[in-house]
Amino acid sequence: MEPSPTRPTLGLALGGGGARGLAHVGVLRAFEDEGLAVDVVAGSSMGGLIGAAFAAGFPAAAIEREVLSVSQRARLLRFADRLPTLQGIFSGRKFEAYLESVIGADLRFEDLRRPLALAATDLVSGRELVLREGRVVPAMRASMSLPGVFAPVEWDGYRLVDGGILNNVPADLARALGADVVVAVDVLPFFRENRLDEEPLVEPLELRLVPMAVRDLWQATFVTIAALTDCNLKRAKPEVIIRPTLPADVTLLAGFKRAEELIAAGADAARAAAPTIRRALSERTRTAPEP
């Protein structure tokens, strides 16, 4: 989809968050309802999966139907291996086959309806790798391969895992794709508003039936990602940041059965942000140089 020469290019950066990332579907639905045409898409992890489907040309309603169908527990279980692998609980092969059945095994980045960039993390170099060429499905799988849960993806000598480790809300990638106005969507807890010696405004996620040591490890990871995301967003300077209000007991792996609720929360947050987005687009139009 080519942006009109008379309007700014609108970019969307969708962050990782497992089940919490289902809110992105609601964001897309609200954008369509509000007439906000997205030109370029960047994503990490679950945001990368949903963003890639959108970039491939699937409308929000089609993505929502698929998400609601797949989120049923019986269908989720079919992606599990009989036995955990040595590299992760899931090998990822069954999930990759599912992605191929939905968007096509041979779909390449250059065939997408909208430009797309996916963030992944290379375990060999310890650096972010931006995926923008080649087949889309392996890139999607690489971007969402949470360490310990999914096996890494071997890619031209790299060992790729979840892009959220280094760039969970890749607003900078949307900007690099040519977006004049960037909307970033962050679905993980954002602890920046908390202060020492005060009651926290943002609570940790509720990890039920999990030993305290594991909870602390996950919480430390979320705190680190939130701090890094804050730094990345300050550098990328997206015009709008959307943070849907999501239940604390919906985590990376728990809450998929509440897909309708999460989608609705994303839609509500995006609708509330629509006037700000329109204002940012209008201001960019007024300040654009004459051709």
XYZ file of C-alpha atoms in Angstrom:
291
model
C 0.000 0.000 0.000
C 1.569 3.244 -1.166
C 0.917 6.325 1.008
C -0.706 9.288 -0.695
C 1.786 12.012 -1.703
C -0.465 14.488 0.120
C -0.327 12.810 3.550
C 2.416 11.652 5.910
C 3.458 8.016 6.116
C 2.004 6.299 9.191
C 4.058 3.569 10.843
C 3.013 1.085 13.505
C 5.432 -0.611 15.936
C 3.889 -3.594 17.734
C 5.632 -4.877 20.858
C 6.101 -8.380 22.202
C 4.165 -9.779 25.122
C 2.869 -13.272 24.410
C -0.826 -13.534 25.195
C -0.872 -9.824 26.060
C 0.056 -9.129 22.445
C -3.404 -10.223 21.323
C -4.377 -6.638 22.159
C -2.619 -5.662 18.917
C -5.502 -7.196 16.972
C -7.845 -4.715 18.634
C -5.463 -1.881 17.797
C -5.574 -2.850 14.126
C -9.367 -3.124 14.221
C -9.690 0.343 15.777
C -7.301 1.839 13.221
C -9.463 0.483 10.414
C -12.654 1.743 12.083
C -11.090 5.179 12.592
C -9.829 5.398 9.025
C -6.174 5.475 10.069
C -4.309 3.855 7.172
C -1.068 2.166 8.257
C 1.695 2.300 5.646
C 4.606 0.454 7.302
C 4.825 -2.067 10.138
C 7.550 -3.143 12.560
C 7.231 -5.751 15.276
C 8.835 -7.986 17.869
C 7.642 -11.387 19.045
C 3.825 -11.522 19.182
C 3.750 -8.026 17.714
C 5.826 -9.373 14.858
C 3.410 -12.238 14.209
C 0.345 -10.011 14.104
C 2.186 -7.252 12.264
C 3.394 -9.680 9.601
C -0.134 -10.944 8.970
C -1.325 -7.352 8.627
C 1.574 -6.474 6.328
C 0.686 -9.500 4.194
C -2.699 -7.955 3.541
C -4.962 -9.713 6.033
C -7.609 -7.286 7.357
C -8.058 -6.952 11.103
C -11.321 -8.948 11.028
C -9.595 -11.936 9.414
C -6.727 -11.814 11.902
C -9.235 -11.608 14.748
C -11.152 -14.654 13.508
C -7.965 -16.678 13.278
C -6.739 -15.549 16.697
C -10.054 -16.423 18.360
C -9.975 -19.847 16.726
C -6.355 -20.660 17.551
C -6.618 -19.334 21.124
C -8.808 -22.260 22.137
C -6.782 -24.545 24.398
C -7.328 -27.635 22.258
C -5.843 -25.900 19.224
C -2.918 -24.452 21.174
C -1.946 -27.916 22.385
C -1.439 -29.121 18.835
C 1.661 -26.919 18.570
C 3.344 -28.777 21.450
C 5.958 -31.474 20.897
C 5.496 -34.842 22.559
C 8.650 -34.283 24.582
C 10.570 -31.071 25.345
C 13.667 -30.539 23.231
C 17.109 -29.779 24.644
C 16.852 -26.238 23.218
C 13.374 -25.355 24.476
C 10.023 -26.682 25.586
C 8.864 -26.480 21.955
C 10.924 -27.079 18.839
C 8.740 -24.577 16.975
C 8.411 -26.793 13.895
C 4.670 -27.356 14.314
C 4.025 -23.678 14.866
C 6.088 -22.787 11.813
C 4.060 -25.256 9.736
C 0.888 -23.580 10.994
C 2.194 -20.130 9.976
C 3.025 -21.494 6.534
C -0.527 -22.822 6.167
C -1.957 -19.381 6.997
C 0.206 -16.902 5.098
C 2.109 -19.183 2.705
C 5.402 -21.037 2.966
C 7.019 -19.098 0.119
C 5.837 -15.589 0.994
C 8.781 -13.201 0.919
C 9.219 -9.735 2.385
C 9.235 -8.162 -1.064
C 5.795 -9.688 -1.751
C 4.098 -8.036 1.248
C 1.392 -5.384 0.839
C 3.137 -3.133 3.364
C 6.855 -2.804 4.185
C 7.703 -4.892 7.275
C 10.668 -5.109 9.646
C 10.949 -7.759 12.369
C 13.351 -7.595 15.300
C 15.273 -10.671 16.451
C 18.196 -11.206 18.838
C 21.313 -13.131 17.829
C 22.699 -15.275 20.642
C 26.092 -15.555 18.903
C 26.921 -11.850 18.656
C 24.558 -10.568 21.341
C 23.217 -8.008 18.869
C 19.848 -7.167 17.374
C 19.222 -8.436 13.865
C 16.597 -6.695 11.740
C 14.825 -9.087 9.367
C 13.606 -7.430 6.158
C 14.332 -9.896 3.373
C 13.905 -13.553 2.538
C 11.009 -15.773 3.538
C 8.624 -14.239 6.052
C 7.613 -17.301 8.101
C 11.119 -18.187 9.398
C 11.574 -14.516 10.291
C 8.290 -14.534 12.210
C 9.352 -17.662 14.061
C 12.764 -16.180 14.879
C 11.286 -12.956 16.223
C 8.997 -14.808 18.681
C 11.334 -17.596 19.854
C 11.325 -16.913 23.590
C 14.507 -18.534 25.018
C 13.792 -21.723 26.918
C 10.297 -21.932 25.445
C 11.047 -22.142 21.711
C 14.267 -23.434 20.182
C 16.395 -20.735 18.491
C 16.209 -20.358 14.714
C 19.414 -21.056 12.815
C 19.756 -18.317 10.164
C 22.923 -17.850 8.064
C 25.210 -18.568 11.022
C 23.060 -16.683 13.525
C 21.082 -18.267 16.378
C 18.029 -16.083 16.553
C 15.622 -15.683 19.463
C 12.940 -13.266 20.593
C 13.456 -9.696 19.359
C 11.924 -8.393 22.570
C 15.131 -9.104 24.467
C 16.799 -6.037 22.952
C 14.026 -4.136 21.164
C 10.597 -5.084 22.394
C 8.753 -2.127 20.834
C 10.743 -1.383 17.654
C 9.613 2.166 16.932
C 13.040 2.876 15.433
C 12.460 0.184 12.803
C 9.139 1.749 11.791
C 10.955 5.073 11.441
C 13.685 3.422 9.355
C 10.998 2.099 7.004
C 10.101 5.711 6.230
C 7.333 6.511 8.691
C 6.778 10.219 9.275
C 4.468 9.489 12.210
C 5.128 6.424 14.382
C 2.626 4.854 16.759
C 4.227 2.444 19.246
C 2.127 -0.139 21.094
C 3.593 -1.528 24.332
C 1.672 -4.365 26.013
C 4.132 -5.269 28.781
C 4.153 -3.620 32.234
C 5.888 -0.237 32.183
C 7.449 0.440 35.573
C 8.783 3.935 34.896
C 6.019 5.587 36.942
C 6.881 3.614 40.098
C 8.917 5.303 42.836
C 10.926 3.889 45.725
C 9.180 4.067 49.121
C 5.793 4.571 47.441
C 2.974 2.204 46.592
C 3.698 0.992 43.020
C 1.409 2.328 40.337
C 2.305 -0.586 38.068
C 2.199 -4.032 39.652
C 4.157 -7.128 38.570
C 2.359 -9.677 36.440
C 0.568 -12.359 38.443
C 2.337 -15.632 37.686
C 0.054 -18.194 39.272
C 1.210 -21.658 40.368
C 4.843 -20.665 39.792
C 7.592 -20.974 42.463
C 8.720 -17.648 43.937
C 12.242 -18.049 42.551
C 10.851 -18.350 39.027
C 8.519 -15.388 39.604
C 11.446 -13.245 40.688
C 13.443 -14.293 37.637
C 10.584 -13.393 35.302
C 9.955 -10.130 37.132
C 13.629 -9.203 36.795
C 13.362 -9.892 33.068
C 10.253 -7.708 32.722
C 11.907 -4.867 34.655
C 14.951 -5.049 32.388
C 12.862 -5.103 29.219
C 10.765 -2.169 30.473
C 13.879 -0.092 31.218
C 15.425 -0.914 27.837
C 12.147 -0.168 26.082
C 12.025 3.214 27.801
C 15.524 4.033 26.517
C 14.732 2.805 23.002
C 11.511 4.823 22.792
C 13.221 7.980 24.025
C 15.755 7.562 21.235
C 13.200 6.677 18.536
C 10.749 9.413 19.629
C 7.468 7.899 18.389
C 4.747 10.510 18.095
C 2.252 8.339 20.007
C 2.677 5.517 22.536
C -0.314 3.274 23.250
C -0.321 1.150 26.406
C -3.565 -0.846 26.662
C -4.892 -1.583 30.155
C -4.503 -5.356 30.468
C -5.131 -7.729 33.414
C -2.052 -8.546 35.502
C -2.854 -12.256 35.391
C -2.473 -12.305 31.599
C 1.186 -13.093 30.980
C 3.378 -14.286 28.136
C 2.038 -17.832 28.240
C -1.220 -17.514 30.195
C -4.369 -15.780 29.041
C -4.839 -16.840 25.431
C -8.348 -18.075 26.233
C -9.235 -14.452 27.113
C -8.525 -13.294 23.566
C -11.820 -11.405 23.163
C -11.152 -9.382 26.316
C -7.592 -8.556 25.248
C -8.625 -7.567 21.738
C -11.305 -5.271 23.180
C -8.742 -3.636 25.484
C -6.443 -2.946 22.542
C -9.300 -1.478 20.524
C -10.341 0.799 23.402
C -6.792 2.103 23.856
C -6.342 2.744 20.133
C -9.669 4.573 19.841
C -8.709 6.775 22.779
C -5.418 7.579 21.032
C -7.002 8.281 17.621
C -7.398 12.072 18.127
C -3.730 12.356 19.139
C -2.676 10.335 16.095
C -4.733 12.518 13.766
C -3.228 15.627 15.347
C 0.295 14.258 14.816
C -0.508 13.496 11.163
C -1.989 16.962 10.695
C 1.014 18.666 12.252
C 3.387 16.647 10.094
C 1.403 17.675 7.009
C 1.553 21.370 7.938
C 5.302 21.285 8.570
C 6.153 19.272 5.455
C 8.266 21.226 2.946
C 6.694 22.242 -0.345
C 7.606 19.898 -3.230
